[in-house]
Coordinates of C-alpha atoms (C1' of nucleotides) in Angstrom, one line a residue:
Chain A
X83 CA 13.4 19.7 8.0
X84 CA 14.8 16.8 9.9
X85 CA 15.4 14.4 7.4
X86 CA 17.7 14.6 4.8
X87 CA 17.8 12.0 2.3
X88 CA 18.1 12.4 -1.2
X89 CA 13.9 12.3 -1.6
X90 CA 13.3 14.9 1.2
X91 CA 15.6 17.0 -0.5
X92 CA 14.1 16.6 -3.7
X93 CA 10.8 17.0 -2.6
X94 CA 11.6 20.2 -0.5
X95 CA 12.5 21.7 -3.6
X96 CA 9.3 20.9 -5.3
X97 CA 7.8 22.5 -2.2
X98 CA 7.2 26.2 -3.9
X99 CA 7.9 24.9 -7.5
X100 CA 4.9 23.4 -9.1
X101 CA 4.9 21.5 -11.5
X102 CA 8.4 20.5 -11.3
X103 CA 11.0 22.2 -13.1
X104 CA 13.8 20.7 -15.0
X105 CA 15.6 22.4 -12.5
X106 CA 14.1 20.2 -9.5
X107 CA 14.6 17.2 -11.7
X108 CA 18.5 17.6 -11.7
X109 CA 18.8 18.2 -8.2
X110 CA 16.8 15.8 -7.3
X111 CA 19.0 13.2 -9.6
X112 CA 22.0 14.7 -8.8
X113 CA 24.6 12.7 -7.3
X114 CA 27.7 14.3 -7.7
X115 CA 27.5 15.4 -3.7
X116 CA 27.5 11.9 -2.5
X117 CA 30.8 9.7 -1.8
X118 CA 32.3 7.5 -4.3
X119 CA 31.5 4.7 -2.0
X120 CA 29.5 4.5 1.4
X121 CA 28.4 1.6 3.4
X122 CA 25.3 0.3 3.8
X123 CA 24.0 2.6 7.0
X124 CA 24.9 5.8 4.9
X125 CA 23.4 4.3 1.6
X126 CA 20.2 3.7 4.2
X127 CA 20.4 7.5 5.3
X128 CA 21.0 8.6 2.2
X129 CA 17.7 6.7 0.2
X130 CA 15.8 7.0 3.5
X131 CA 15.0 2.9 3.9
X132 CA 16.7 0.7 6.6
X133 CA 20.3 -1.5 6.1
X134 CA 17.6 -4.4 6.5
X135 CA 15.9 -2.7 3.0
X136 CA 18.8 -2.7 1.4
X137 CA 19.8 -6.2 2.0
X138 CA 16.8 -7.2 1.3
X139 CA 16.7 -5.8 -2.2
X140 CA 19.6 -6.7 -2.9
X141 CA 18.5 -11.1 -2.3
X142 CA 15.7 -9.8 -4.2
X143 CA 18.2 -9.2 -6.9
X144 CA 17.2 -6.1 -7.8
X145 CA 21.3 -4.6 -7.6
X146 CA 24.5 -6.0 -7.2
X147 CA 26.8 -4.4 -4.6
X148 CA 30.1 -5.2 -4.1
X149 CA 32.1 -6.0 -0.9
X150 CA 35.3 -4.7 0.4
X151 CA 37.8 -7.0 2.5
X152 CA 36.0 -7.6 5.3
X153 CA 32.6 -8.7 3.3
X154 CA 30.9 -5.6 3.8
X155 CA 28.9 -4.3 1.6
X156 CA 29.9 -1.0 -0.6
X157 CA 28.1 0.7 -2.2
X158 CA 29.5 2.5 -5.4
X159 CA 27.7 5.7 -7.6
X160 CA 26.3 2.5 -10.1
X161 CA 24.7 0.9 -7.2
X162 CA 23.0 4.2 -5.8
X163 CA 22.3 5.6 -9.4
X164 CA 20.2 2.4 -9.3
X165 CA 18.5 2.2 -5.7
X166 CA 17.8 5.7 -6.3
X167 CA 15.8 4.4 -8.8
X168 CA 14.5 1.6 -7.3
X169 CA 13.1 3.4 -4.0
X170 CA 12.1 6.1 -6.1
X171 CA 9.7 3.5 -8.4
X172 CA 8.7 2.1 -5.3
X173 CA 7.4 5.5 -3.5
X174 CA 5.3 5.7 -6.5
X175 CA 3.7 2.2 -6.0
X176 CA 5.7 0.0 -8.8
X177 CA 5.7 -3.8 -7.3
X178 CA 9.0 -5.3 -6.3
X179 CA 7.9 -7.7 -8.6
X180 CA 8.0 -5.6 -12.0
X181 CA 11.0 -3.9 -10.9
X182 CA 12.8 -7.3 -10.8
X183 CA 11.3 -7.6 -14.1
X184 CA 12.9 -4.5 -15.1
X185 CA 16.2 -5.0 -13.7
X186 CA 16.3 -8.3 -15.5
X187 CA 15.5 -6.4 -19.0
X188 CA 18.3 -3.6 -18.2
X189 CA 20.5 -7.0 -17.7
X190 CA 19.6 -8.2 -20.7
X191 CA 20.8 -5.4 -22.8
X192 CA 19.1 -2.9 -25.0
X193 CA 17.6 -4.6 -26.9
X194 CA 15.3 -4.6 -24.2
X195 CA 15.0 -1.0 -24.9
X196 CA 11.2 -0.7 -25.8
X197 CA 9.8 -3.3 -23.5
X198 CA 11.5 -0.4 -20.8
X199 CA 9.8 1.8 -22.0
X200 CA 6.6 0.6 -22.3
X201 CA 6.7 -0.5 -18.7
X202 CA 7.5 3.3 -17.8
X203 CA 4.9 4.6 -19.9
X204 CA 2.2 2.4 -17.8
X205 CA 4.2 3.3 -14.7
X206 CA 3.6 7.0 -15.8
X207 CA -0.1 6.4 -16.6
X208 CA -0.5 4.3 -13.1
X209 CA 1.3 7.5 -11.3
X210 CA -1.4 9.9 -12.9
X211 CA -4.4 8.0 -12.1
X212 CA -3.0 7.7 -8.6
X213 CA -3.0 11.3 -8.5
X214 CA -6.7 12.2 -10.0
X215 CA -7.9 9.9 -7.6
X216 CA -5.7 11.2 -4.6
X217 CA -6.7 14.9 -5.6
X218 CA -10.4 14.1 -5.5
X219 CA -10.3 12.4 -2.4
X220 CA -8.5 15.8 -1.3
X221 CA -10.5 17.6 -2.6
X222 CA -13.7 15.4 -0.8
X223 CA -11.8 15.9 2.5
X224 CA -10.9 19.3 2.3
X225 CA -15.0 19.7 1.7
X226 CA -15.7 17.9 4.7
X227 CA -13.3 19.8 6.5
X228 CA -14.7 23.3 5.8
X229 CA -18.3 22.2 6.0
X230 CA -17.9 19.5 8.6
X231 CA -21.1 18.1 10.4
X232 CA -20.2 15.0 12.3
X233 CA -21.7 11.4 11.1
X234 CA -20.3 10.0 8.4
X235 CA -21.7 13.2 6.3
X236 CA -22.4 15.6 5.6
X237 CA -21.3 14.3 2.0
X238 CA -24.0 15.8 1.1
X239 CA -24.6 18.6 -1.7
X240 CA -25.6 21.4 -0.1
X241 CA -23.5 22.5 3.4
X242 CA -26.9 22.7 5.1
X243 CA -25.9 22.6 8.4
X244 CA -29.2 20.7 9.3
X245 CA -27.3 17.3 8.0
X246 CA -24.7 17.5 11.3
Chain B
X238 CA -15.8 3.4 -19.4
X239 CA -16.8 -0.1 -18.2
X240 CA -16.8 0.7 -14.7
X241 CA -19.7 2.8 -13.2
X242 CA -19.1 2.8 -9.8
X243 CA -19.1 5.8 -8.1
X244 CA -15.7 6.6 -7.7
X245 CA -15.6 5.9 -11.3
X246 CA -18.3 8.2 -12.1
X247 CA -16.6 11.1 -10.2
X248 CA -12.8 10.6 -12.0
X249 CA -14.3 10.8 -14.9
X250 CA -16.2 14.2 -14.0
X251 CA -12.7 15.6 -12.7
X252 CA -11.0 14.1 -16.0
X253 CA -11.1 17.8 -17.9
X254 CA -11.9 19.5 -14.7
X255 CA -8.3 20.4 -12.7
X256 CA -8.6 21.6 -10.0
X257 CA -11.9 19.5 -8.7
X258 CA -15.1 22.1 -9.0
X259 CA -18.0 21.7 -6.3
X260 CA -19.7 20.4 -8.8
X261 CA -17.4 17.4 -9.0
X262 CA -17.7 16.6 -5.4
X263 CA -21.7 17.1 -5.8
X264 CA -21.5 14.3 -8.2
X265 CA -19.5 12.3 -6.5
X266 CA -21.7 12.6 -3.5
X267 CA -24.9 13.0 -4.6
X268 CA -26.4 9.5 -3.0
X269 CA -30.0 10.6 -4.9
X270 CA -29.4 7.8 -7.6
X271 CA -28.8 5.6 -5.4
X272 CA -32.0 3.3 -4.4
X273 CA -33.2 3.6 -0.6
X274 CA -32.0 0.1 -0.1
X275 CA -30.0 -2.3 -2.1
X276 CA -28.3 -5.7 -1.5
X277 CA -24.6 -6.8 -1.1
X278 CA -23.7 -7.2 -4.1
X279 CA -25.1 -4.0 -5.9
X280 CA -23.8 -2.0 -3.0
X281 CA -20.6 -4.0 -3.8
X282 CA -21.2 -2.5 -7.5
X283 CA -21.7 0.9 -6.4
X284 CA -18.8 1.2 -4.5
X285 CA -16.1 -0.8 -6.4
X286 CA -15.4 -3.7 -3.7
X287 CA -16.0 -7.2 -3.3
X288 CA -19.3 -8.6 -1.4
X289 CA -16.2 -10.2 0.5
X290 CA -14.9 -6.7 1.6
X291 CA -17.9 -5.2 2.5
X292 CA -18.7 -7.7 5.3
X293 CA -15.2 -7.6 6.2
X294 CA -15.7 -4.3 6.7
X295 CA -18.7 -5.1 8.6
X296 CA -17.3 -7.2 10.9
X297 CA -14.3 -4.6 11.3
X298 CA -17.0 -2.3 13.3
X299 CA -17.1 0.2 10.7
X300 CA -20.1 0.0 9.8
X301 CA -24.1 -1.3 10.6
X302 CA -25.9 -3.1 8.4
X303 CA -29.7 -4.2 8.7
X304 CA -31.0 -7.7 7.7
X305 CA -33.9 -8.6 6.1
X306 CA -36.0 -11.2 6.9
X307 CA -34.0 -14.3 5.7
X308 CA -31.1 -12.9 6.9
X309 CA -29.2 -10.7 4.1
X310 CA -28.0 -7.9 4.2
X311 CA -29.9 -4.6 3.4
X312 CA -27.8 -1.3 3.0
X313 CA -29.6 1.9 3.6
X314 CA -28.9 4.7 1.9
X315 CA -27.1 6.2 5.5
X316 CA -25.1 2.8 5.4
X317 CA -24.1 3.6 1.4
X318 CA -23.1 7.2 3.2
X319 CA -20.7 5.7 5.3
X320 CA -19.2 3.2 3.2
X321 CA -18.6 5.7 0.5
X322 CA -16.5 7.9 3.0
X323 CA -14.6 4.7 4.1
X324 CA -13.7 3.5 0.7
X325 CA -12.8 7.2 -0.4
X326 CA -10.5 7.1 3.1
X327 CA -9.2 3.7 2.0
X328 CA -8.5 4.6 -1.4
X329 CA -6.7 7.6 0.1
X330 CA -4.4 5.5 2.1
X331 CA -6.0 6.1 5.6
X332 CA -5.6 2.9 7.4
X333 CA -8.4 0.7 9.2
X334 CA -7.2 1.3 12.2
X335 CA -7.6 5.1 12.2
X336 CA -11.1 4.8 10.4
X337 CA -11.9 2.4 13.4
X338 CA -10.9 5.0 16.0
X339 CA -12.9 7.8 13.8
X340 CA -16.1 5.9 13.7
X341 CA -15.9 5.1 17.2
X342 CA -15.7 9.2 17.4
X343 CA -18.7 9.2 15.3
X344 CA -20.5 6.9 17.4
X345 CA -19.8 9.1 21.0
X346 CA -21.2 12.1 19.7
X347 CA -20.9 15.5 18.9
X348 CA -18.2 16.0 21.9
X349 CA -15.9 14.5 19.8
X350 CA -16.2 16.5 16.4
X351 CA -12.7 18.7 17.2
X352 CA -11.1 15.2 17.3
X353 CA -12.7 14.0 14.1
X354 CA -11.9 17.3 12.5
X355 CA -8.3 16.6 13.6
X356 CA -8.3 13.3 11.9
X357 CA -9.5 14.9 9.2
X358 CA -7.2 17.7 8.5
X359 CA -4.0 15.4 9.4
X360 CA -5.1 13.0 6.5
X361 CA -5.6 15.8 4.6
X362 CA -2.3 16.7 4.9
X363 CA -1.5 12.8 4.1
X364 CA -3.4 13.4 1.0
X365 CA -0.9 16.4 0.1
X366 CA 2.3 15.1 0.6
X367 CA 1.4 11.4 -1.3
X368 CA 0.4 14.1 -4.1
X369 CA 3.7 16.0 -4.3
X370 CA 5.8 12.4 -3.9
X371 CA 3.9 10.9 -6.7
X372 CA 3.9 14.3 -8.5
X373 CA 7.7 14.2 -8.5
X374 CA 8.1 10.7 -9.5
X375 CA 5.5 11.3 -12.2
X376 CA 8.2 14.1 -13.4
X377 CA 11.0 11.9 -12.9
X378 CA 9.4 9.3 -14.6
X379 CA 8.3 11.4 -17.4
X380 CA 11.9 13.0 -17.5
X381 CA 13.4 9.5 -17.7
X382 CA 10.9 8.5 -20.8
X383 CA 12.1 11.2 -22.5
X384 CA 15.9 11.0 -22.2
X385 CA 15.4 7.4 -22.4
X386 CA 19.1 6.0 -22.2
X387 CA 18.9 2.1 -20.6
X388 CA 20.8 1.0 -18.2
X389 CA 19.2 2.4 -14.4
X390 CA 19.8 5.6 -16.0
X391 CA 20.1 8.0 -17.5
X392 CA 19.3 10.1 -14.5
X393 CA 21.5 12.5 -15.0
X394 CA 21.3 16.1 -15.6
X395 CA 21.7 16.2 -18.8
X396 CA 19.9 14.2 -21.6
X397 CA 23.7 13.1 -22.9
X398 CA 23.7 10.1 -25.2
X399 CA 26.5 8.4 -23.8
X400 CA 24.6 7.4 -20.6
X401 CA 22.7 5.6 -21.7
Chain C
dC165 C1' 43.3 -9.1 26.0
dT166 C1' 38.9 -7.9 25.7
dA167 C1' 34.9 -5.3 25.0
dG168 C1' 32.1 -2.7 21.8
dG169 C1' 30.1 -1.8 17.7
dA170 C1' 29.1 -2.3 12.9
dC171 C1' 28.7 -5.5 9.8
dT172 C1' 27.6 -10.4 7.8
dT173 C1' 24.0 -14.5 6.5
dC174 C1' 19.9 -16.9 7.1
dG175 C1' 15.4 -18.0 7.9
dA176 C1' 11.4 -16.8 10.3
dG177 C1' 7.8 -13.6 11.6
dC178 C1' 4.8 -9.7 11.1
dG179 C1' 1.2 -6.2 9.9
dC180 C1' -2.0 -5.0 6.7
dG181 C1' -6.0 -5.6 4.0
dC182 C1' -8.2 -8.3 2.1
dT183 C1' -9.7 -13.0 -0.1
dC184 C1' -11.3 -17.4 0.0
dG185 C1' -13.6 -21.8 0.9
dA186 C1' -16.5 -24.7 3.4
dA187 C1' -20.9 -25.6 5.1
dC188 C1' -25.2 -24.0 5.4
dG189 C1' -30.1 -21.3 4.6
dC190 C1' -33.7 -19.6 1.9
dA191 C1' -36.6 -18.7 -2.0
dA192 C1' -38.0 -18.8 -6.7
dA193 C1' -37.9 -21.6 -11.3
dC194 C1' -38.5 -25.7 -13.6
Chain D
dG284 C1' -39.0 -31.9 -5.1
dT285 C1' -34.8 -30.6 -6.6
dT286 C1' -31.9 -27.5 -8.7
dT287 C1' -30.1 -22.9 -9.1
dG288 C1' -28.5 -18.9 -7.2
dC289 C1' -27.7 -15.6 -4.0
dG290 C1' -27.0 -14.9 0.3
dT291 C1' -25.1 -16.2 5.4
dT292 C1' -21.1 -17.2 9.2
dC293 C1' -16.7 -18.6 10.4
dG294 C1' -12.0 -19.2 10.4
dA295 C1' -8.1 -19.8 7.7
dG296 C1' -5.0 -18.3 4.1
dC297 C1' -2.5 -15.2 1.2
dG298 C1' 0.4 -11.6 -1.2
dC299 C1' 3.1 -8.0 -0.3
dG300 C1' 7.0 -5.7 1.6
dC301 C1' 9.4 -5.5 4.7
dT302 C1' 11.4 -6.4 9.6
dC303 C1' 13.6 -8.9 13.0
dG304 C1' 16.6 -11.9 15.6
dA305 C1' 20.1 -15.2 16.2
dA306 C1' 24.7 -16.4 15.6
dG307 C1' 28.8 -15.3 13.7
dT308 C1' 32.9 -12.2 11.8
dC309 C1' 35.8 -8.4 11.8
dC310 C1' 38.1 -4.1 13.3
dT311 C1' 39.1 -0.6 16.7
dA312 C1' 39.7 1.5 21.3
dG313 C1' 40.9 1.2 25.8

DNA sequence: CTAGGACTTCGAGCGCGCTCGAACGCAAAC
DNA sequence: GTTTGCGTTCGAGCGCGCTCGAAGTCCTAG
């Protein structure tokens, strides 16, 4: 495998182990291997978006990153705990604009606790009904595939080769 | 369910059915129900889109429709074929470019079948690795309900009080 | 001393897939 | 006959999430 940021690695691991295990999760969360601090082209590699991402979440005000003496930006374990969150919400189809909903209620303390979790709960549900309706289309291709006629068919029940 | 469409109708047949049976894609094929010819807005109905998208689909060369005598459009149960592949390839992320390209395919001819069947087997592969990325968010997600901590955490290995 | 390269800010632009509105046509209902 | 309603064409606009480019700063190597 070519790539290798932190999703790839993740998802590589999930490659022969399904459903996830616990023990995917952690790796996939771990982030004990990466440097106290990098700059914004390693935080890029590392979450797999561009420096131009990054910025860009960042005026978006989704996470705060800090600068070093030049004005550069660095990016500490805080600030990729949370953009590894962040790009992970957003691979699974959460807006930009409920995560900066989001951020604002982690901001605002926990008491915001429940409202969090109510907007994970609908993420999760959102994530599953993403899936059903990936695995039937799957499963539709993968039907045309094997019986596979030409048209726009055969979509059709039988695999009676006279619909081609 | 409020919805019937037929998207609609087939989730719910895969609902307590994992993985999708033949039967499931029968159903969600099976055009039988469908009347021989019906107007924009109940094909509109039938397939989940707007009048508006259909005819921007229309335009987009995907797909033929006749016209009755004062002009509207009539869809014929070969046009409902095609449009419920294309909205099952939308919904499965392919893009209107490649759907352009693979009804052009359609529309050369047989010749060009082992191209279509490529299409078809690389979006399939699409299909797969959108599943296992949303699969591992769902986990993640899940993972993160359950330890629920605050902050952009806890997203850690272990479900540790003090992180959150 | 200067050239290269990686970074900065800022605003503008883009690709995608719709989505909408204006202006019009036709046909049945009142 | 006019109103209602469903359709038509056309081009423009929009929401999203980036993506880019210009112009400048800073550090390092040669």
């Amino acid at each position: 495998m070519a790539t290798d940021d932190l999703m790839s690695r993740a998802l590589e691991t999930l490659a022969d182990d399904d459903p996830p295990s616990v023990e995917a999760i952690h790796r996939l969360v771990d982030l004990a291997d990466i440097p106290e601090s990098v700059t914004i082209t390693e935080a890029a590699d590392l979450l797999d978006v561009s420096p131009h991402t990054l910025r860009y979440y960042e005026r978006a005000g989704l996470v705060a990153v800090a600068r070093d003496g030049s004005g550069h930006r660095v990016y500490d374990t805080e600030a990729m705990r949370r953009l590894v969150f962040l790009t992970r919400m957003r691979l699974s189809g959460m807006p930009m604009r409920d995560l900066q909903h989001y951020v604002s209620l982690v901001d605002a303390g926990k008491e915001t606790v429940p409202e969090r979790l109510d907007m994970l709960i609908e993420h999760r549900d959102t994530i599953r009904r993403r899936i059903r309706e990936l695995t039937l289309s799957l499963t539709a291709t993968e039907y045309k595939i094997a019986t596979y006629g030409g048209s726009t068919g055969p979509d059709v029940p039988s695999p009676d080769p006279t619909t081609s």
